mmCIF file of C-alpha atoms in Angstrom:
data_model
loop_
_atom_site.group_PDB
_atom_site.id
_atom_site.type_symbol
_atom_site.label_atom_id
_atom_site.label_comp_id
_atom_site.label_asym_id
_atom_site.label_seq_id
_atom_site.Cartn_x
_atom_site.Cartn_y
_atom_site.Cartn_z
ATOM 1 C CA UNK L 264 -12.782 15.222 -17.801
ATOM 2 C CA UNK L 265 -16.244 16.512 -17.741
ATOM 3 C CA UNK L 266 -16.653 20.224 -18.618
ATOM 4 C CA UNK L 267 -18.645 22.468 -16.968
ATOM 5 C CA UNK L 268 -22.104 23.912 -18.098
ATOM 6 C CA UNK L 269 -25.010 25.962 -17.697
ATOM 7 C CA UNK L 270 -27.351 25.423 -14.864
ATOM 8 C CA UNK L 271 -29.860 22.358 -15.940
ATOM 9 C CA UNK L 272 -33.575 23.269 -15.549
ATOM 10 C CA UNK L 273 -36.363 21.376 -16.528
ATOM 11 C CA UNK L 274 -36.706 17.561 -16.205
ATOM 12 C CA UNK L 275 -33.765 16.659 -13.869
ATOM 13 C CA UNK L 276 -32.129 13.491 -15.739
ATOM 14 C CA UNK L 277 -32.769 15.172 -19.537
ATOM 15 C CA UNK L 278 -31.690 18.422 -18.287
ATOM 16 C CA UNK L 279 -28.196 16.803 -17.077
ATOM 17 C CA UNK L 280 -27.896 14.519 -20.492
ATOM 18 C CA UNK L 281 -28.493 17.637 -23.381
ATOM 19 C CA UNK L 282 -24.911 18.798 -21.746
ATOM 20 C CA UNK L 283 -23.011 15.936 -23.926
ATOM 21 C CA UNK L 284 -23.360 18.167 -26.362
ATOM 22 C CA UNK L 285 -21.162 21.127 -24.750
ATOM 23 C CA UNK L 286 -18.115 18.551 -24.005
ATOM 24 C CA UNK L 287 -14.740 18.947 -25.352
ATOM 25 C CA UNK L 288 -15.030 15.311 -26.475
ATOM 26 C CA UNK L 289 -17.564 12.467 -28.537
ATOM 27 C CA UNK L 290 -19.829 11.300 -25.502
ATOM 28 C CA UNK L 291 -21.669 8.970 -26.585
ATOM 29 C CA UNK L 292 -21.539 9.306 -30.731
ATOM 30 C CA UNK L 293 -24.223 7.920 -33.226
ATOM 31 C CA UNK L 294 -21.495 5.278 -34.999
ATOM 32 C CA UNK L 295 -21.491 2.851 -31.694
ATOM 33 C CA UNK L 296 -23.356 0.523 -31.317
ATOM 34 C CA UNK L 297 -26.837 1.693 -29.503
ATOM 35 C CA UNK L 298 -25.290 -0.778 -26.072
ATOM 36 C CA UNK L 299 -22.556 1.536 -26.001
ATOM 37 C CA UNK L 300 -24.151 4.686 -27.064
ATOM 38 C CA UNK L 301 -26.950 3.522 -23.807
ATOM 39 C CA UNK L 302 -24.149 2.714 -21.593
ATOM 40 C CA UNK L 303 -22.099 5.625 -21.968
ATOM 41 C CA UNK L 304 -24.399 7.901 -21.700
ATOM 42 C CA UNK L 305 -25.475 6.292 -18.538
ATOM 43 C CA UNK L 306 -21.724 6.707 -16.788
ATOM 44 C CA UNK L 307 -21.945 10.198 -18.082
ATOM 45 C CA UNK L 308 -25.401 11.099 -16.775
ATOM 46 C CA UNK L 309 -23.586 10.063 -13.339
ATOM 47 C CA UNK L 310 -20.495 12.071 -13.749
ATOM 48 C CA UNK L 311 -22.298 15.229 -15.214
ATOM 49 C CA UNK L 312 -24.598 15.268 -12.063
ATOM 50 C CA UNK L 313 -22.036 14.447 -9.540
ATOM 51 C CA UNK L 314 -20.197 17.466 -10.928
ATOM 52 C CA UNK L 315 -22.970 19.634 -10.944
ATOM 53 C CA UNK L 316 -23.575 18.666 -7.270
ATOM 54 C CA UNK L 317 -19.828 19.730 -6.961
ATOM 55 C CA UNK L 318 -19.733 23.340 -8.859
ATOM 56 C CA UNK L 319 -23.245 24.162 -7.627
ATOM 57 C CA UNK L 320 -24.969 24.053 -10.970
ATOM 58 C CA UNK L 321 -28.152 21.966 -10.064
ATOM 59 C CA UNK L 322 -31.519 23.671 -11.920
ATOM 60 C CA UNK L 323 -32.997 25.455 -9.202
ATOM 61 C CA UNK L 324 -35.853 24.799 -7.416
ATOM 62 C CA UNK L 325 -34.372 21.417 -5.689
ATOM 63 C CA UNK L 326 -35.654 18.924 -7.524
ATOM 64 C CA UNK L 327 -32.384 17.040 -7.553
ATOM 65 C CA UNK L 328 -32.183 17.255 -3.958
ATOM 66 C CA UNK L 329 -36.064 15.561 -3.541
ATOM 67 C CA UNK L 330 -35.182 12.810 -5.670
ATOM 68 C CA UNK L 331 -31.897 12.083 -3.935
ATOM 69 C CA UNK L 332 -33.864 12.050 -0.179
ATOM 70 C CA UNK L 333 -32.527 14.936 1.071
ATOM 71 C CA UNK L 334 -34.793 18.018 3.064
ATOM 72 C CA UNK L 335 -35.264 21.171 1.783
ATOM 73 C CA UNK L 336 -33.759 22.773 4.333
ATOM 74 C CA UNK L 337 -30.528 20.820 3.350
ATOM 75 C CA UNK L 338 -30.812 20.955 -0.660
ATOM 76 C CA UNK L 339 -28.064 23.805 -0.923
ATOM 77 C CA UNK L 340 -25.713 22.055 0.976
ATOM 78 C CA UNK L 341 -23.221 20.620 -1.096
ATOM 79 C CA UNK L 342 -21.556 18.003 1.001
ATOM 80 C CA UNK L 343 -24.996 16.615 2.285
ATOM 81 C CA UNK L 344 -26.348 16.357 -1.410
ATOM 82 C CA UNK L 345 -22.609 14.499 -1.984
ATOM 83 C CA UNK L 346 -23.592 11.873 0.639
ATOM 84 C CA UNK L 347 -26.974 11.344 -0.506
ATOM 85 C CA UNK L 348 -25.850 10.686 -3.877
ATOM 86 C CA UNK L 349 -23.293 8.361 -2.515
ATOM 87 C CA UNK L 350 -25.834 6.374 -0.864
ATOM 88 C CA UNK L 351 -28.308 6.475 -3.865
ATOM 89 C CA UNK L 352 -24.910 4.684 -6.013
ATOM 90 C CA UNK L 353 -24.687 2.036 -3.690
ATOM 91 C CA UNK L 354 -28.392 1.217 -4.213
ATOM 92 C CA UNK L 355 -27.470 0.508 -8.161
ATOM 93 C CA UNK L 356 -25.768 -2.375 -6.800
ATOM 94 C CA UNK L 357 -28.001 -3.731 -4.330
ATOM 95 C CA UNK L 358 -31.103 -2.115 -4.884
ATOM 96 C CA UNK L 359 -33.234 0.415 -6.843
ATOM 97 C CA UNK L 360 -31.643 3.723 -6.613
ATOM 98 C CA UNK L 361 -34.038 7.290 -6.076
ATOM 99 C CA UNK L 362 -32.464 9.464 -8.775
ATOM 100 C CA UNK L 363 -33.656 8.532 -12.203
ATOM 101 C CA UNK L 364 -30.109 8.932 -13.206
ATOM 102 C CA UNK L 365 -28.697 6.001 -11.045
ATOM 103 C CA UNK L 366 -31.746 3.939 -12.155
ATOM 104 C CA UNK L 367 -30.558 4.491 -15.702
ATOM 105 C CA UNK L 368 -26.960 3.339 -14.471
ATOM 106 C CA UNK L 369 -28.611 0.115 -13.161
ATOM 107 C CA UNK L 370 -28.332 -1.960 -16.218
ATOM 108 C CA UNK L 371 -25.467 -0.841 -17.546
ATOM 109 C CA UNK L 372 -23.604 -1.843 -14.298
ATOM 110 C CA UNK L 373 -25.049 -5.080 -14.153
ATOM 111 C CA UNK L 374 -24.361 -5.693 -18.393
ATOM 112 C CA UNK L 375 -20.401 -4.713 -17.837
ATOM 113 C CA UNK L 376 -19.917 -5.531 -14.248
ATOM 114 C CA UNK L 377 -18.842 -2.352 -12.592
ATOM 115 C CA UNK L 378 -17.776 -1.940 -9.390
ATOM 116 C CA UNK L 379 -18.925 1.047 -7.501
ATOM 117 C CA UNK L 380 -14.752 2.615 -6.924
ATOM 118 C CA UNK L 381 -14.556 4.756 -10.199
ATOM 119 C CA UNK L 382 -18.613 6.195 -9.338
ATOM 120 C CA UNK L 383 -16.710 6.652 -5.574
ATOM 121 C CA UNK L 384 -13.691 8.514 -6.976
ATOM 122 C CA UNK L 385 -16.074 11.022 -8.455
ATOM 123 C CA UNK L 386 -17.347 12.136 -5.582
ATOM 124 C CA UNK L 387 -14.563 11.470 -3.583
ATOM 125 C CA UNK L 388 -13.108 14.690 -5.815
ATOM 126 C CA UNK L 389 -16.201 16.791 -5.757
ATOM 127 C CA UNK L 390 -15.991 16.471 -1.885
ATOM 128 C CA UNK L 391 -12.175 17.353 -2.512
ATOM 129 C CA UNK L 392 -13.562 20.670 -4.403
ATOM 130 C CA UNK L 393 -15.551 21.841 -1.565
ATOM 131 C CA UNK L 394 -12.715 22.046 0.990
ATOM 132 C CA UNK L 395 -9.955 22.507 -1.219
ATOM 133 C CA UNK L 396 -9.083 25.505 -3.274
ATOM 134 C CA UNK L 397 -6.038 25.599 -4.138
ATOM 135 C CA UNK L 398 -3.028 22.895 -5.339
ATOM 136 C CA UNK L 399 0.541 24.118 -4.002
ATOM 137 C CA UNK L 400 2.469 21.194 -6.752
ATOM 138 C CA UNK L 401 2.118 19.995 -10.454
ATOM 139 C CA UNK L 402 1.887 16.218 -8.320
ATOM 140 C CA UNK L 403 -1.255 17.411 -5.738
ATOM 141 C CA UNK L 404 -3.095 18.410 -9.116
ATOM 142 C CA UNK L 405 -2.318 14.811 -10.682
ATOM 143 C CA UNK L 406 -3.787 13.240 -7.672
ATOM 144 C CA UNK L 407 -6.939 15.012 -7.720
ATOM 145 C CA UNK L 408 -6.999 14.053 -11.542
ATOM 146 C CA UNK L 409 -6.634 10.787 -10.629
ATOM 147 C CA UNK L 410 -10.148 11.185 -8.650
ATOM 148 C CA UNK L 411 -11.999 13.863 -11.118
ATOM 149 C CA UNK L 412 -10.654 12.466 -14.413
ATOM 150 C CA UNK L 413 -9.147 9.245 -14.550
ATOM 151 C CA UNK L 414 -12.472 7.020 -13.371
ATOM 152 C CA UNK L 415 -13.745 8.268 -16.453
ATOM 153 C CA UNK L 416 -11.695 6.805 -18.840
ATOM 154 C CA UNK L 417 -11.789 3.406 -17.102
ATOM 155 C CA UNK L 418 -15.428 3.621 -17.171
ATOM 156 C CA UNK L 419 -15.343 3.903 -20.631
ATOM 157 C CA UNK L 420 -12.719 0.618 -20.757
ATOM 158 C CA UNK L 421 -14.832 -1.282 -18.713
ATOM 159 C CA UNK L 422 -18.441 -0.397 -20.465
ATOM 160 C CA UNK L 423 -16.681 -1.780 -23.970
ATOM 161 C CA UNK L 424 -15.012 -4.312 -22.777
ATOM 162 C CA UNK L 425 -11.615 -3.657 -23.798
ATOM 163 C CA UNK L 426 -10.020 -2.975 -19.720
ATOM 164 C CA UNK L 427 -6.113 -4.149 -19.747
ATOM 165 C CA UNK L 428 -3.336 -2.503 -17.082
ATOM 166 C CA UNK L 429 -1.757 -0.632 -20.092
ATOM 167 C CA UNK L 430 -4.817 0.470 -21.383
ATOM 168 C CA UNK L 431 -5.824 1.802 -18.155
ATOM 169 C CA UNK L 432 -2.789 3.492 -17.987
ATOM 170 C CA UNK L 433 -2.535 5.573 -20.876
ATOM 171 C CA UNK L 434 -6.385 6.297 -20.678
ATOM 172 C CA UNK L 435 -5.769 7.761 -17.561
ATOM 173 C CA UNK L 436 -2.774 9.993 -18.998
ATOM 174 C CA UNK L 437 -5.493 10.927 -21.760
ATOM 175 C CA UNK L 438 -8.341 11.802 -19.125
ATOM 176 C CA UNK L 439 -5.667 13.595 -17.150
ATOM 177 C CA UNK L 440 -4.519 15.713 -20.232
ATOM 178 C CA UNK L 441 -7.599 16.092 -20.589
ATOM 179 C CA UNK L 442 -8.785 17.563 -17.193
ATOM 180 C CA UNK L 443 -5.977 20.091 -17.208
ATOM 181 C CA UNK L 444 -6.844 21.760 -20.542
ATOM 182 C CA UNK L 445 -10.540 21.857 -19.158
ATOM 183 C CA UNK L 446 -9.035 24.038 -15.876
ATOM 184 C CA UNK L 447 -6.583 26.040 -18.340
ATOM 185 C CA UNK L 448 -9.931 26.746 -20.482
ATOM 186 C CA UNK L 449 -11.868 27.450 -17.401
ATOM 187 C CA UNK L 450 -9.265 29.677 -15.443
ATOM 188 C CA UNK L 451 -11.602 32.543 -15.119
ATOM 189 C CA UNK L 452 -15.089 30.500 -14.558
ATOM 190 C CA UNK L 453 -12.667 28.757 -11.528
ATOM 191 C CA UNK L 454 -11.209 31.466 -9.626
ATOM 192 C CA UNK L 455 -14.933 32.766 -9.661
ATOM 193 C CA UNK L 456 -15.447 29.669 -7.852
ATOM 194 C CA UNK L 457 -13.175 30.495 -5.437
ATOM 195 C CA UNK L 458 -10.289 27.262 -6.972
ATOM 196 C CA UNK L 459 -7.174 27.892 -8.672
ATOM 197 C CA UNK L 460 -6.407 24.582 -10.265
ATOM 198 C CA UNK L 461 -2.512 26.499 -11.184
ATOM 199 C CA UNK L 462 0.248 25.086 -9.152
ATOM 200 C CA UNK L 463 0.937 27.414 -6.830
ATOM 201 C CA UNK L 464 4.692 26.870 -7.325
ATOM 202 C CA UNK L 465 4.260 27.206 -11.166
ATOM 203 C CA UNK L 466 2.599 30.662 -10.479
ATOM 204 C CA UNK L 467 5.492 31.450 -8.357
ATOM 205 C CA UNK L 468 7.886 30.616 -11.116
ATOM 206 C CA UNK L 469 6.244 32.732 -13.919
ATOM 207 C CA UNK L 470 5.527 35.438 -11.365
ATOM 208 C CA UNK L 471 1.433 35.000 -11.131
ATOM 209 C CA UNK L 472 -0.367 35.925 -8.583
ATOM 210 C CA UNK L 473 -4.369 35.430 -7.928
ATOM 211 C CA UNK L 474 -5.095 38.995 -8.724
ATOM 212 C CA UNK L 475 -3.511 38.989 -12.219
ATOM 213 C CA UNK L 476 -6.334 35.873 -12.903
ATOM 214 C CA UNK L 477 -8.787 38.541 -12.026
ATOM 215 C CA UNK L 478 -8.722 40.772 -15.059
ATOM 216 C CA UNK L 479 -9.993 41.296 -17.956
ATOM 217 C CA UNK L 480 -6.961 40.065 -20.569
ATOM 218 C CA UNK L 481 -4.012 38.373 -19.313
ATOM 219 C CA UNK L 482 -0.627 39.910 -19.376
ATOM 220 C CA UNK L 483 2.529 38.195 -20.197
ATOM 221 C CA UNK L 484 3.464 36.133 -17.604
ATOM 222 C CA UNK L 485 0.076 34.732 -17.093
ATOM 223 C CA UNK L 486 -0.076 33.372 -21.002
ATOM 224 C CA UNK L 487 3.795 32.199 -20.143
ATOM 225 C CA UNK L 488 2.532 29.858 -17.257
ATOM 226 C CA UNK L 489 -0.633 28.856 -19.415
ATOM 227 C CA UNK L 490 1.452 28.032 -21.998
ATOM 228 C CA UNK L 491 3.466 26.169 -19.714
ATOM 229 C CA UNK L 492 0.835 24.056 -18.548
ATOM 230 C CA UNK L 493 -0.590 23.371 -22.065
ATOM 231 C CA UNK L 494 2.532 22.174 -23.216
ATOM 232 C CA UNK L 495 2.119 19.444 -19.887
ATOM 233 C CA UNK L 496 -1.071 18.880 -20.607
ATOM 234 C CA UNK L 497 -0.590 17.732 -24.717
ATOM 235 C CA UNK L 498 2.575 15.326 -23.697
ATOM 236 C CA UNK L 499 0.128 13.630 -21.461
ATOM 237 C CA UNK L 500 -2.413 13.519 -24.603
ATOM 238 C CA UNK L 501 0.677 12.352 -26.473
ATOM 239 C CA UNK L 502 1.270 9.667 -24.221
ATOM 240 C CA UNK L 503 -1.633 8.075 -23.653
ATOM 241 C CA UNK L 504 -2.669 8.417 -27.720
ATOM 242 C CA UNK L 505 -1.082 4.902 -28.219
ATOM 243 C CA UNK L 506 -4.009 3.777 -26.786
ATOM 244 C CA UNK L 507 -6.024 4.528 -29.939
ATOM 245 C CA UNK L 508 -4.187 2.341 -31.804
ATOM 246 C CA UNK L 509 -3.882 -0.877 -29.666
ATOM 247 C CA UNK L 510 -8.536 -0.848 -30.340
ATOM 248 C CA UNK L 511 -10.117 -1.425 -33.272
ATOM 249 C CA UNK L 512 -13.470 -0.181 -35.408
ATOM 250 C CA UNK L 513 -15.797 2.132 -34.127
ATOM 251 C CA UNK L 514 -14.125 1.879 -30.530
ATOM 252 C CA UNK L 515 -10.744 3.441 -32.040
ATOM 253 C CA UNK L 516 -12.717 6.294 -33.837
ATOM 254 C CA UNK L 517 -14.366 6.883 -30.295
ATOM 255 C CA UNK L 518 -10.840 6.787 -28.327
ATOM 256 C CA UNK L 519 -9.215 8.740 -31.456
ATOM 257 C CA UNK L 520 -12.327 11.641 -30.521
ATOM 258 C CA UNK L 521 -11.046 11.536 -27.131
ATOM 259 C CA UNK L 522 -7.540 12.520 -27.979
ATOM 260 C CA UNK L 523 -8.344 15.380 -30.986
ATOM 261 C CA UNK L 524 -10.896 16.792 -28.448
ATOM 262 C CA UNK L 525 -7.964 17.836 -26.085
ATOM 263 C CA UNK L 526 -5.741 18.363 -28.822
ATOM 264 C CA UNK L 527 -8.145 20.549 -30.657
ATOM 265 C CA UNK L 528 -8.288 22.961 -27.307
ATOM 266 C CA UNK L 529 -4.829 23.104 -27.097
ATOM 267 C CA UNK L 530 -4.420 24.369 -30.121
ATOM 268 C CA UNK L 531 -7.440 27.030 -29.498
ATOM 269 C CA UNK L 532 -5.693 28.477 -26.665
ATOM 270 C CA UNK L 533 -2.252 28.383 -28.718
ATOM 271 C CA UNK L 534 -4.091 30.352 -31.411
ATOM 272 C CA UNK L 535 -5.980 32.651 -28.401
ATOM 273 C CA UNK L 536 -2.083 33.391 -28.086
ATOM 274 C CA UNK L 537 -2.713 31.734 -24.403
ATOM 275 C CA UNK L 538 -5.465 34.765 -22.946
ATOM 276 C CA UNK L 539 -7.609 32.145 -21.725
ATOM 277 C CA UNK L 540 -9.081 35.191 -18.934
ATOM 278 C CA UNK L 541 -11.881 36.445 -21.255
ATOM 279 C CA UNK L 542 -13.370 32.883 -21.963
ATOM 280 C CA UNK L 543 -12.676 28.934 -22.664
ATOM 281 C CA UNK L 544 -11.125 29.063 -26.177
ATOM 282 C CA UNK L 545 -12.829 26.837 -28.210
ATOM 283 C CA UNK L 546 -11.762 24.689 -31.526
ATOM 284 C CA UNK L 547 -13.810 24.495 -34.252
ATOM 285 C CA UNK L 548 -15.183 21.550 -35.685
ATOM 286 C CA UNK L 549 -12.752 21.800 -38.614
ATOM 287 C CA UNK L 550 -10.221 21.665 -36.106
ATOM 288 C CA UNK L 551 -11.351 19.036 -34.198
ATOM 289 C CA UNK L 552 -11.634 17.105 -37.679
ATOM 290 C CA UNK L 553 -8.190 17.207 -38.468
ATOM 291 C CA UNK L 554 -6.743 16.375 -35.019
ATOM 292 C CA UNK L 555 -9.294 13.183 -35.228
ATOM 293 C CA UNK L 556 -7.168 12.407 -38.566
ATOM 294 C CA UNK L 557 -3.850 13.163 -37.043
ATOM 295 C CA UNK L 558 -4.552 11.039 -34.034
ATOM 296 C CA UNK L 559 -5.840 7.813 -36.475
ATOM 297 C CA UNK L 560 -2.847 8.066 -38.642
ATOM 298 C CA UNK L 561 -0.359 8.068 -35.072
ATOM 299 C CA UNK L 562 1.094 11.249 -36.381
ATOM 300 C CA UNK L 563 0.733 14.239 -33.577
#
């Protein structure tokens, strides 16, 4: 669910929060109420460096490391930085965690009782990322979704209030749709990661293979398979939009943001004709305005 940026430099904790910005989705938007808007921002401070951790996009210079406890000697090593930040979480619930980060996550855990499983899940998939590469079925990828993704959306449940079974469960068919438009925008930025988050037997089936990833514009049967998995990707969108409508004010227009966001980048790598090798296809904001009014008037 959270999309991958630039390396942060600067001050640590504002460097990681200016990436809202870059999301395919409303963070933390100004009509919520400043609670939310605190909160929210908090989870995604968490999730935005936990990922960063995990793809190796920490400013350099190790200042993240420091403030997480861990030696210099260690600070490029992603799995120890993983288990540092791990321990730092559980301080937000019994303590007074090192990173400024988790210290901003303090209150809002204690204001809308979290529990420390969805923080866990997050880092449960960045650990995932550094010893696995590659997903052989459509059903391994949901599972890691269910670990990178998911947590998110019932985060966002949970900081508003609003947390029922059937809410959970289409927000985590949204924040699933969700993740797998940000890995068909990000196919190139991935495999130079060394991960392939195609199903290996969906590449099979439209005839991929790793090295036609590795070019400049992709050929035919690459933009068959994306489109393939795009076309996955919106039904989960479309299933979990009747979430928008079972909220009301501001929250819907937040939830309703959600949705359009990975909507709107569907349709940008429709209109990209499905080459997503040269770079994430982006929707403008025109675009995203009309999928927000599509998704509040349960058309789509």
């Amino acid at each position: 669910m959270i999309q991958a940026g630039t390396a942060r430099t600067g001050d640590p904790e504002r460097g990681t929060l200016d990436k809202a910005a870059d999301e395919n989705f409303p963070v933390a938007p100004f009509f919520l109420p400043r609670a939310w808007r605190d909160d929210l921002m908090a989870v995604y401070g968490f999730a935005r460096l936990v990922d960063d951790i995990g793809d190796g996009d920490l400013a350099p210079g190790g200042a993240d490391a420091r403030l997480l406890g861990v030696a210099d000697a260690d600070a490029g090593d992603r799995l120890v930085l993983l288990d540092a930040l791990e321990a730092d979480l559980h301080r937000v619930f019994d303590s007074v965690p090192r990173h400024p980060l988790l210290r901003r996550l303090r209150p809002t855990a204690r204001r809308a009782r979290l529990t420390p499983e969805p923080f866990l899940g997050l880092i449960a998939a960045n650990r995932q990322d550094q010893l696995v590469q590659r997903y052989e079925t459509w059903d391994d990828l949901l599972a890691y979704c269910e670990l990178s993704a998911n947590p998110v959306g019932r985060l966002v449940l949970s900081v508003t209030g609003t947390s029922t079974p059937e809410r959970v469960r289409r927000s985590d068919a949204v924040c699933t749709g969700l993740q797998i438009v940000e890995h068909l925008q990000d196919v190139a930025e991935d495999l130079g990661r060394d991960r392939v988050y195609l199903p290996a037997e969906d590449m099979k089936r439209f005839h991929v293979v790793e090295a036609d990833l590795a070019v400049a514009t992709a050929g035919a049967s690459v933009r068959a398979l994306v489109a393939y998995e795009a076309e996955r990707a919106l039904n989960l969108l479309n299933e979990g939009t009747p979430l928008v409508g079972s909220v009301h004010g501001r929250l819907k227009l937040l939830l309703a943001g959600f949705v359009a966001g990975g909507r709107a980048a569907v349709r940008a790598i429709a209109a990209a004709e499905y080459d997503v090798l040269p770079g994430p296809p982006k929707p403008g904001k025109l675009q995203l305005l009309r999928e927000v009014g599509v998704t509040l008037r349960g058309e789509g």
